[in-house]
PDB file of C-alpha atoms in Angstrom:
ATOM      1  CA  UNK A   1      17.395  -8.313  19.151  1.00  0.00           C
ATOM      2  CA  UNK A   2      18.185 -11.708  18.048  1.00  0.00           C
ATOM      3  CA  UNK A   3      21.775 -11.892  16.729  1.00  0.00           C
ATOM      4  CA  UNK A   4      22.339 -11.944  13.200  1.00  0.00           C
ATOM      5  CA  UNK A   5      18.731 -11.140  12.220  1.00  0.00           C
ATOM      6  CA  UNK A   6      17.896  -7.559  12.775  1.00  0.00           C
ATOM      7  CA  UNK A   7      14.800  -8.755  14.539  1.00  0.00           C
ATOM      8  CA  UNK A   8      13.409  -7.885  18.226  1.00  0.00           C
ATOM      9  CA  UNK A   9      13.993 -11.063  20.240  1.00  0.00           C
ATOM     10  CA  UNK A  10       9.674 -11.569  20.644  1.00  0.00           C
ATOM     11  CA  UNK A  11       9.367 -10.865  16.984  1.00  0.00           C
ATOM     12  CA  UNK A  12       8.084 -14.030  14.782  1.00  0.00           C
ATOM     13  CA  UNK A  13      10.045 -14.897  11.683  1.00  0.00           C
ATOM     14  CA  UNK A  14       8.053 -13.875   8.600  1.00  0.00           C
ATOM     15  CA  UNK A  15       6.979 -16.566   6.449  1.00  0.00           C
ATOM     16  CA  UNK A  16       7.950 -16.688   2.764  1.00  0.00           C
ATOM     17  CA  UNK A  17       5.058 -16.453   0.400  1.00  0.00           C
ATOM     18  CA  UNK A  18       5.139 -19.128  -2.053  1.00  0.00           C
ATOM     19  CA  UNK A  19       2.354 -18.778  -4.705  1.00  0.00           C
ATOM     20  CA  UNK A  20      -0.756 -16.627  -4.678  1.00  0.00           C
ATOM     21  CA  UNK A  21      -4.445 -16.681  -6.366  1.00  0.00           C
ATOM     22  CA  UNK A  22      -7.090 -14.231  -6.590  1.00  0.00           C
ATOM     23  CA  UNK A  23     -10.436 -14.813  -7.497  1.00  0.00           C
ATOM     24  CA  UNK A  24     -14.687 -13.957  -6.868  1.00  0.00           C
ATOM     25  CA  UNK A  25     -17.439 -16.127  -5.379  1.00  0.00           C
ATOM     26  CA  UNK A  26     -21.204 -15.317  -5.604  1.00  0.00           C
ATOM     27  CA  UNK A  27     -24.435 -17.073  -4.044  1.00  0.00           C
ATOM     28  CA  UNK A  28     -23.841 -20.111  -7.108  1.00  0.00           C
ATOM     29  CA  UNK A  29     -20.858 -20.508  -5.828  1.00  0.00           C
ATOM     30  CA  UNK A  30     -21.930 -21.015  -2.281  1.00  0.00           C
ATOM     31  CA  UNK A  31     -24.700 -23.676  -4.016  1.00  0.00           C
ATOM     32  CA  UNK A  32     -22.490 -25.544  -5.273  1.00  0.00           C
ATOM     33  CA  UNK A  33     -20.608 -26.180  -2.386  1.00  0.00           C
ATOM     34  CA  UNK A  34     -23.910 -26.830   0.237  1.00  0.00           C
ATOM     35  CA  UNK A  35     -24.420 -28.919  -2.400  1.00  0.00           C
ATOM     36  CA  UNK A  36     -21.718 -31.022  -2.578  1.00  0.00           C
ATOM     37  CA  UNK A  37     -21.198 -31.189   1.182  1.00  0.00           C
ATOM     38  CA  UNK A  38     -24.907 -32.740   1.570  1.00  0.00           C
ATOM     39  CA  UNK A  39     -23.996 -34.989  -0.923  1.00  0.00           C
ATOM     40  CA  UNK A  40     -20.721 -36.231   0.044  1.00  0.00           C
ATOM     41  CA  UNK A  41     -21.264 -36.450   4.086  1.00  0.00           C
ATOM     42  CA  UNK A  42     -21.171 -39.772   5.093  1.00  0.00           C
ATOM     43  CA  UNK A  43     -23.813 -39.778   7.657  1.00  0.00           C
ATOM     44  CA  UNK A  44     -26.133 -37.590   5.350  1.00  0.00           C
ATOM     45  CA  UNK A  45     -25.188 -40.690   2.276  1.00  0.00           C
ATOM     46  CA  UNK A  46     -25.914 -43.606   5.251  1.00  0.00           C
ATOM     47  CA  UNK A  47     -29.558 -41.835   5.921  1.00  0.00           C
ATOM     48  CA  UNK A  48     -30.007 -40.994   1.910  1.00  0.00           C
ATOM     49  CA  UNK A  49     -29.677 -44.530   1.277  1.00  0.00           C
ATOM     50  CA  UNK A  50     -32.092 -45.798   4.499  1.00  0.00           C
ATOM     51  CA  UNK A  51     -34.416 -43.368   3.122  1.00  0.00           C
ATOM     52  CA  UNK A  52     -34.502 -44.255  -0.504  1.00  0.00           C
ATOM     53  CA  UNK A  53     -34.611 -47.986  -0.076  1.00  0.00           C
ATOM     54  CA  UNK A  54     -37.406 -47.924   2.345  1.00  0.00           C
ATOM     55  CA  UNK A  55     -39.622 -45.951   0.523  1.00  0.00           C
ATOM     56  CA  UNK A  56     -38.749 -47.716  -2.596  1.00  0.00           C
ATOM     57  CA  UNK A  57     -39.861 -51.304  -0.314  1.00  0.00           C
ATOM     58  CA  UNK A  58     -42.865 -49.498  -0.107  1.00  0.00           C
ATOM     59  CA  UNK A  59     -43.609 -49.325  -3.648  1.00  0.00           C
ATOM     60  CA  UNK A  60     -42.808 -53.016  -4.028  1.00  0.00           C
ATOM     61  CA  UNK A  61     -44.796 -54.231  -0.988  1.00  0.00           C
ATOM     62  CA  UNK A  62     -47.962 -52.397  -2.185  1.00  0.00           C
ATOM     63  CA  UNK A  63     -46.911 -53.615  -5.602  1.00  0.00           C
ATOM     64  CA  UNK A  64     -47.355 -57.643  -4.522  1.00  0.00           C
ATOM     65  CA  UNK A  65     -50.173 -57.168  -1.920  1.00  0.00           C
ATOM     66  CA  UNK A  66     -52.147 -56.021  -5.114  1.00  0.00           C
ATOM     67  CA  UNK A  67     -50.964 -57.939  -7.311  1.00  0.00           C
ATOM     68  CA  UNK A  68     -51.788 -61.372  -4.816  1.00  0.00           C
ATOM     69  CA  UNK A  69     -54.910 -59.494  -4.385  1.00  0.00           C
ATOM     70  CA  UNK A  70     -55.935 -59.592  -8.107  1.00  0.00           C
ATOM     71  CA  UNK A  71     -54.155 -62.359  -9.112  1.00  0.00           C
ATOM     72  CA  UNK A  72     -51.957 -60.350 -11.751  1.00  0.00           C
ATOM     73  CA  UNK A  73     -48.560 -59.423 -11.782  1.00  0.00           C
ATOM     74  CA  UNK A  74     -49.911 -55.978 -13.289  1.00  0.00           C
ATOM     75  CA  UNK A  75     -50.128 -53.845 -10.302  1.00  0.00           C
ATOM     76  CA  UNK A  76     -46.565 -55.526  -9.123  1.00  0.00           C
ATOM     77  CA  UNK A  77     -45.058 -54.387 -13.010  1.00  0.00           C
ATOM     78  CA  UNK A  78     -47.009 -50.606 -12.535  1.00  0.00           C
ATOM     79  CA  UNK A  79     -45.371 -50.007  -8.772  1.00  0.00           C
ATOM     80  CA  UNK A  80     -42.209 -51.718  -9.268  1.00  0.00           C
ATOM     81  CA  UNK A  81     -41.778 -48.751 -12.024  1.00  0.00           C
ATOM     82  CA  UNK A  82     -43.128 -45.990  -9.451  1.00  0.00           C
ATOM     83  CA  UNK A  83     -40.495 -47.439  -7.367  1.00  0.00           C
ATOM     84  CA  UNK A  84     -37.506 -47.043  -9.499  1.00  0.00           C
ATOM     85  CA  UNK A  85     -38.710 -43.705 -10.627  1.00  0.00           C
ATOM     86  CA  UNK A  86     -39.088 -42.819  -7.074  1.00  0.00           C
ATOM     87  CA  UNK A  87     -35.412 -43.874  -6.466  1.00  0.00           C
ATOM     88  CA  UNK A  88     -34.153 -41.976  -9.381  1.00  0.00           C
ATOM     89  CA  UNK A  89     -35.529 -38.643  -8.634  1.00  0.00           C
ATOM     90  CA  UNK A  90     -34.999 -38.440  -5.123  1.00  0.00           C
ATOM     91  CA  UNK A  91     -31.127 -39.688  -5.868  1.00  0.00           C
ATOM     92  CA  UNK A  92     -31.065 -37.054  -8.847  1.00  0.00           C
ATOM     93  CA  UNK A  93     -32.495 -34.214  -6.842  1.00  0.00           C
ATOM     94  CA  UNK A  94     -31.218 -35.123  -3.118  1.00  0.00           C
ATOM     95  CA  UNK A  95     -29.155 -32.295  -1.786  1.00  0.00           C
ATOM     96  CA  UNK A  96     -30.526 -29.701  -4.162  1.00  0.00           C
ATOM     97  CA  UNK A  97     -30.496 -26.140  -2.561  1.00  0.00           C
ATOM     98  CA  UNK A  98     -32.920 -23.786  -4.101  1.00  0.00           C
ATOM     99  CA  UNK A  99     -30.913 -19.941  -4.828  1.00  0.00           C
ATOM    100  CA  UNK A 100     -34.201 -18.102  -3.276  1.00  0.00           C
ATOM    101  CA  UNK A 101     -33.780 -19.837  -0.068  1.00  0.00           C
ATOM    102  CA  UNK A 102     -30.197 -19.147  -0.170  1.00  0.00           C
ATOM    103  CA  UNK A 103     -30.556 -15.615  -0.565  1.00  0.00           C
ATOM    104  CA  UNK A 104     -32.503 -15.566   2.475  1.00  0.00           C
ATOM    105  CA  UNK A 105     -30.167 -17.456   4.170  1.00  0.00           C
ATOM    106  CA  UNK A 106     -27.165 -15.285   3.179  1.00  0.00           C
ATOM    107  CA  UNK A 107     -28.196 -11.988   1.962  1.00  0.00           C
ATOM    108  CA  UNK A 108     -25.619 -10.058   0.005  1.00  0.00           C
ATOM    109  CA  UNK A 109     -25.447  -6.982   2.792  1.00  0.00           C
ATOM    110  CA  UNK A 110     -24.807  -8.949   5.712  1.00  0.00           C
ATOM    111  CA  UNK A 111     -22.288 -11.589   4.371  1.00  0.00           C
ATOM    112  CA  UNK A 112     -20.055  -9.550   2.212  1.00  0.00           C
ATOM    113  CA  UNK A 113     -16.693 -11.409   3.162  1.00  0.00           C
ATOM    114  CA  UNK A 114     -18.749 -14.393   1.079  1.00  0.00           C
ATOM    115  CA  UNK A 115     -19.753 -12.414  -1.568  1.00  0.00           C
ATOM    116  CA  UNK A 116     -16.328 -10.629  -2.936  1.00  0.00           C
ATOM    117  CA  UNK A 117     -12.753 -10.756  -4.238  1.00  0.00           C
ATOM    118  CA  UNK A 118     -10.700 -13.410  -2.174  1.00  0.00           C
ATOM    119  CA  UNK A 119      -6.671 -13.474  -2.071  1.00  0.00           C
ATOM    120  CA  UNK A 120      -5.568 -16.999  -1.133  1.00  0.00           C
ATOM    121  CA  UNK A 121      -1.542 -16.617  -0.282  1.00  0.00           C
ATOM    122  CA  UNK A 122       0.462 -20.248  -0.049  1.00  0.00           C
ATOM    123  CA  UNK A 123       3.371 -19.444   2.726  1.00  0.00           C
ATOM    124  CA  UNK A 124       5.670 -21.687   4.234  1.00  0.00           C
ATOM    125  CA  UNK A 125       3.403 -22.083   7.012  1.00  0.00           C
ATOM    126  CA  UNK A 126      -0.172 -22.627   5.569  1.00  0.00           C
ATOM    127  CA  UNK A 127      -3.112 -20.727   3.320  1.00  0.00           C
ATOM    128  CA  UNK A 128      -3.933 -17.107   4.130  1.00  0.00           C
ATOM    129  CA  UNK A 129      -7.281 -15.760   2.762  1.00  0.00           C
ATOM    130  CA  UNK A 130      -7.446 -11.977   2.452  1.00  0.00           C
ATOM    131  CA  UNK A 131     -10.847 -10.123   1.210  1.00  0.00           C
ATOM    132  CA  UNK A 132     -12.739  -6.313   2.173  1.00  0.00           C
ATOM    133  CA  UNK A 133     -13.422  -7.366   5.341  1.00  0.00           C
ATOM    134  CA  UNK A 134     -10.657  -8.839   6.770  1.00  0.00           C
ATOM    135  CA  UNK A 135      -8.127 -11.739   6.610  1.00  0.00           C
ATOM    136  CA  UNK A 136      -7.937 -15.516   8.068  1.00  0.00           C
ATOM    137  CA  UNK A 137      -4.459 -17.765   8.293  1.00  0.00           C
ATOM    138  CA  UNK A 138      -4.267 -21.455   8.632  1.00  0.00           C
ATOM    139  CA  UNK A 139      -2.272 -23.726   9.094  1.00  0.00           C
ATOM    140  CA  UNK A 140      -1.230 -26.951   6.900  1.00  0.00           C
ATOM    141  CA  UNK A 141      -2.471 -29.075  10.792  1.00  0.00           C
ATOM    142  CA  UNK A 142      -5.508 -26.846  10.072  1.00  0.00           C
ATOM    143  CA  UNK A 143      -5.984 -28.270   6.114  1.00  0.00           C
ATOM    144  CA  UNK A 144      -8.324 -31.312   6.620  1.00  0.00           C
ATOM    145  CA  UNK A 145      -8.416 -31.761   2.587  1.00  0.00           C
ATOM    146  CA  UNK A 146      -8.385 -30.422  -0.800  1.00  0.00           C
ATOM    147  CA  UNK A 147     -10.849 -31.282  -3.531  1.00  0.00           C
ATOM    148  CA  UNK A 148     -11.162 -30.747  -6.812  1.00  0.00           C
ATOM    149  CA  UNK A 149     -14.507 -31.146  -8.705  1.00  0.00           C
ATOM    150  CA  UNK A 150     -15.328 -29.850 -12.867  1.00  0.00           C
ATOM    151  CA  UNK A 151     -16.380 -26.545 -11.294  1.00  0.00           C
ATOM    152  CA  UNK A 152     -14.593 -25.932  -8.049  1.00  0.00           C
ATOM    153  CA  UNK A 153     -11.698 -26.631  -5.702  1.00  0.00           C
ATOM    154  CA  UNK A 154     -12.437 -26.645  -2.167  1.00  0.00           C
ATOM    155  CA  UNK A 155      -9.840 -26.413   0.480  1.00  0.00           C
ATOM    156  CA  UNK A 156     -11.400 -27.601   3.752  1.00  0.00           C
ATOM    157  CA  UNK A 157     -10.460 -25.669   6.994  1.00  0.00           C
ATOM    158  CA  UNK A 158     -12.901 -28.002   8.670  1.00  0.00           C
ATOM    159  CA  UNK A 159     -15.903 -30.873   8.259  1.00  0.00           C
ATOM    160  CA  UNK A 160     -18.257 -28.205   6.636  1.00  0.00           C
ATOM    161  CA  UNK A 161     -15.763 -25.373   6.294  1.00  0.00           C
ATOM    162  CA  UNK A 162     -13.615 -24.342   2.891  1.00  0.00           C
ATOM    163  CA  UNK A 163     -12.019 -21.977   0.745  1.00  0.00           C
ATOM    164  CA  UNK A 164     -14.224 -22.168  -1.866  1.00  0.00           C
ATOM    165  CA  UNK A 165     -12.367 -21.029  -5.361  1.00  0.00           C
ATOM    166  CA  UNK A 166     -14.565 -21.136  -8.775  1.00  0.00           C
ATOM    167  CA  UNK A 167     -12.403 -22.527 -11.671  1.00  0.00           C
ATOM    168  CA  UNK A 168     -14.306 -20.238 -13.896  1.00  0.00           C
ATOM    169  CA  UNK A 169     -13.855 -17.102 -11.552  1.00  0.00           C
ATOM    170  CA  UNK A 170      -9.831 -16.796 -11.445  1.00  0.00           C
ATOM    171  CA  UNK A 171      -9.063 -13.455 -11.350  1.00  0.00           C
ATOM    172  CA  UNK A 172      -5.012 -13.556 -11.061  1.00  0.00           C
ATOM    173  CA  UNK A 173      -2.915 -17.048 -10.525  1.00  0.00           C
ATOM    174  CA  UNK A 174      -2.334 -20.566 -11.207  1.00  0.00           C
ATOM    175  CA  UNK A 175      -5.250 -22.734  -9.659  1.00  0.00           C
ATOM    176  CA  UNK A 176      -3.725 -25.755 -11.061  1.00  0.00           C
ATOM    177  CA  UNK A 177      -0.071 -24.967  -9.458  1.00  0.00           C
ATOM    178  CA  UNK A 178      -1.506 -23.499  -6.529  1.00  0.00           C
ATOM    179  CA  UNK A 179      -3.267 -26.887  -5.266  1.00  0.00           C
ATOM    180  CA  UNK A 180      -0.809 -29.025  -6.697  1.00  0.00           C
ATOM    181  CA  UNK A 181       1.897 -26.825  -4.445  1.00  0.00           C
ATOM    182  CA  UNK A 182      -0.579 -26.627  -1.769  1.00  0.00           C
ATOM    183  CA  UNK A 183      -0.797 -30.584  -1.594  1.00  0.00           C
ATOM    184  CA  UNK A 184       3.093 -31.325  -1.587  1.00  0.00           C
ATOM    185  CA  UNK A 185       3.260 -29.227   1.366  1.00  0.00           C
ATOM    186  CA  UNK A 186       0.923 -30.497   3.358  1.00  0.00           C
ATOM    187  CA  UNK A 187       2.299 -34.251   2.574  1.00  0.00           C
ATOM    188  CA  UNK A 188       5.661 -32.997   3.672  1.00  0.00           C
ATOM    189  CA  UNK A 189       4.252 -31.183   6.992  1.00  0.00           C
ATOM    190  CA  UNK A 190       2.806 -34.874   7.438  1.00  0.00           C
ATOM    191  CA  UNK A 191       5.974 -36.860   6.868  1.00  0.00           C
ATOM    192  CA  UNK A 192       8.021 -34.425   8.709  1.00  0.00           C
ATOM    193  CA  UNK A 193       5.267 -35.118  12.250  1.00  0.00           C
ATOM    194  CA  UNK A 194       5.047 -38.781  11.569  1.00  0.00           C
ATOM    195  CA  UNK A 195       8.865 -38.713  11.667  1.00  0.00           C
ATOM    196  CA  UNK A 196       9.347 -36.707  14.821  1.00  0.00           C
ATOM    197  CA  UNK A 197       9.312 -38.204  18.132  1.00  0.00           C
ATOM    198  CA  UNK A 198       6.181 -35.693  19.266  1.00  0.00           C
ATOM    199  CA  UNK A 199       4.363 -35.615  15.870  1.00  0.00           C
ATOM    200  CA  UNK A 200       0.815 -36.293  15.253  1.00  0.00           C
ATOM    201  CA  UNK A 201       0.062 -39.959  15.887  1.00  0.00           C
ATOM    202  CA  UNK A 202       3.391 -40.705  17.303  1.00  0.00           C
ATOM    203  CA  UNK A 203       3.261 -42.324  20.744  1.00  0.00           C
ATOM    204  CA  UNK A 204       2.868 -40.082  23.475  1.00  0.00           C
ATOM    205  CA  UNK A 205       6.069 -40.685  26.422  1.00  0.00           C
TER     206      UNK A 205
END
């Protein structure tokens, strides 16, 4: 036993919960954030734009070979505007994830820890998600960000990985207090390992 605690000396201390939410996702949920991850991935934007302005040169090089060719600046005028209509779509629609190939992709009876009630507990430690089929702790080193959008908050556990909570789908909680809470502590964890002599990105000895 460890003296003054009541607890076996190869016991862990428990940590103290702090705040808790509870809430559902479903497959337009899981959309939303494919969605969002396509669209926000840096190397996926880099090859987006590539894409989009060479098919768009292609517009405008057909465009002045015809209109050279005719001697009017008509067929330049009609492909410039394919062009830019070309380049608004595909930016509009980029990313898009149709729901029927999603439910093939995920079907409801093999992915139920997706598909359910989550319980997202805020400890002194990190973020523990509980649902029907089991339960998943990280820690605040673990947290690579939070971000909020209109519809959802995502709290990534890695580059494609998050707790994926539906403002519209709260069941039980404060999302609001939850993140802001969530985000002081995991500045703190990082002042408190900047500040230490072995912290992250402190030089090694």
């Amino acid at each position: 036993m460890i003296p003054g605690t009541g607890r076996p000396c190869n016991s862990r201390p428990r940590t103290r919960n702090i705040m808790n939410i509870r809430y559902t996702t479903d497959l337009d949920d899981i959309q939303a954030f494919l969605q969002y991850s396509i669209r926000n991935n840096p190397v996926v934007l880099r090859q987006r734009i590539v894409f989009a302005l060479c098919f768009t040169s292609i517009f405008l090089f057909i465009g002045i070979h015809m209109a050279r060719r005719d001697g009017s600046a008509i067929p330049l005028v009609i492909f410039a505007i394919l062009g830019l209509m070309f380049l608004f779509l595909f930016w509009k629609y980029f990313g898009k994830v149709p729901q029927n190939r999603l439910r093939k992709l995920y079907p409801m009876n093999e992915n139920k820890g997706l598909f359910c009630e989550h319980a997202l507990e805020l400890t002194d430690s990190g973020v523990t998600e509980t649902s029907p089929v089991g339960q998943q702790s990280t820690t605040f080193a673990g947290i690579h960000r939070v971000v909020n959008t209109p519809t959802h908050a995502y709290i990534f556990i890695g580059s494609n990985m998050a707790h994926v909570i539906p403002l519209k789908k709260i069941l039980e909680g404060d999302l609001n207090a939850f993140v802001a809470q969530l985000e002081a502590k995991m500045k703190s964890q990082q002042s408190v390992a900047g500040c230490s002599p072995q912290g992250v990105g402190s030089p090694e000895p």
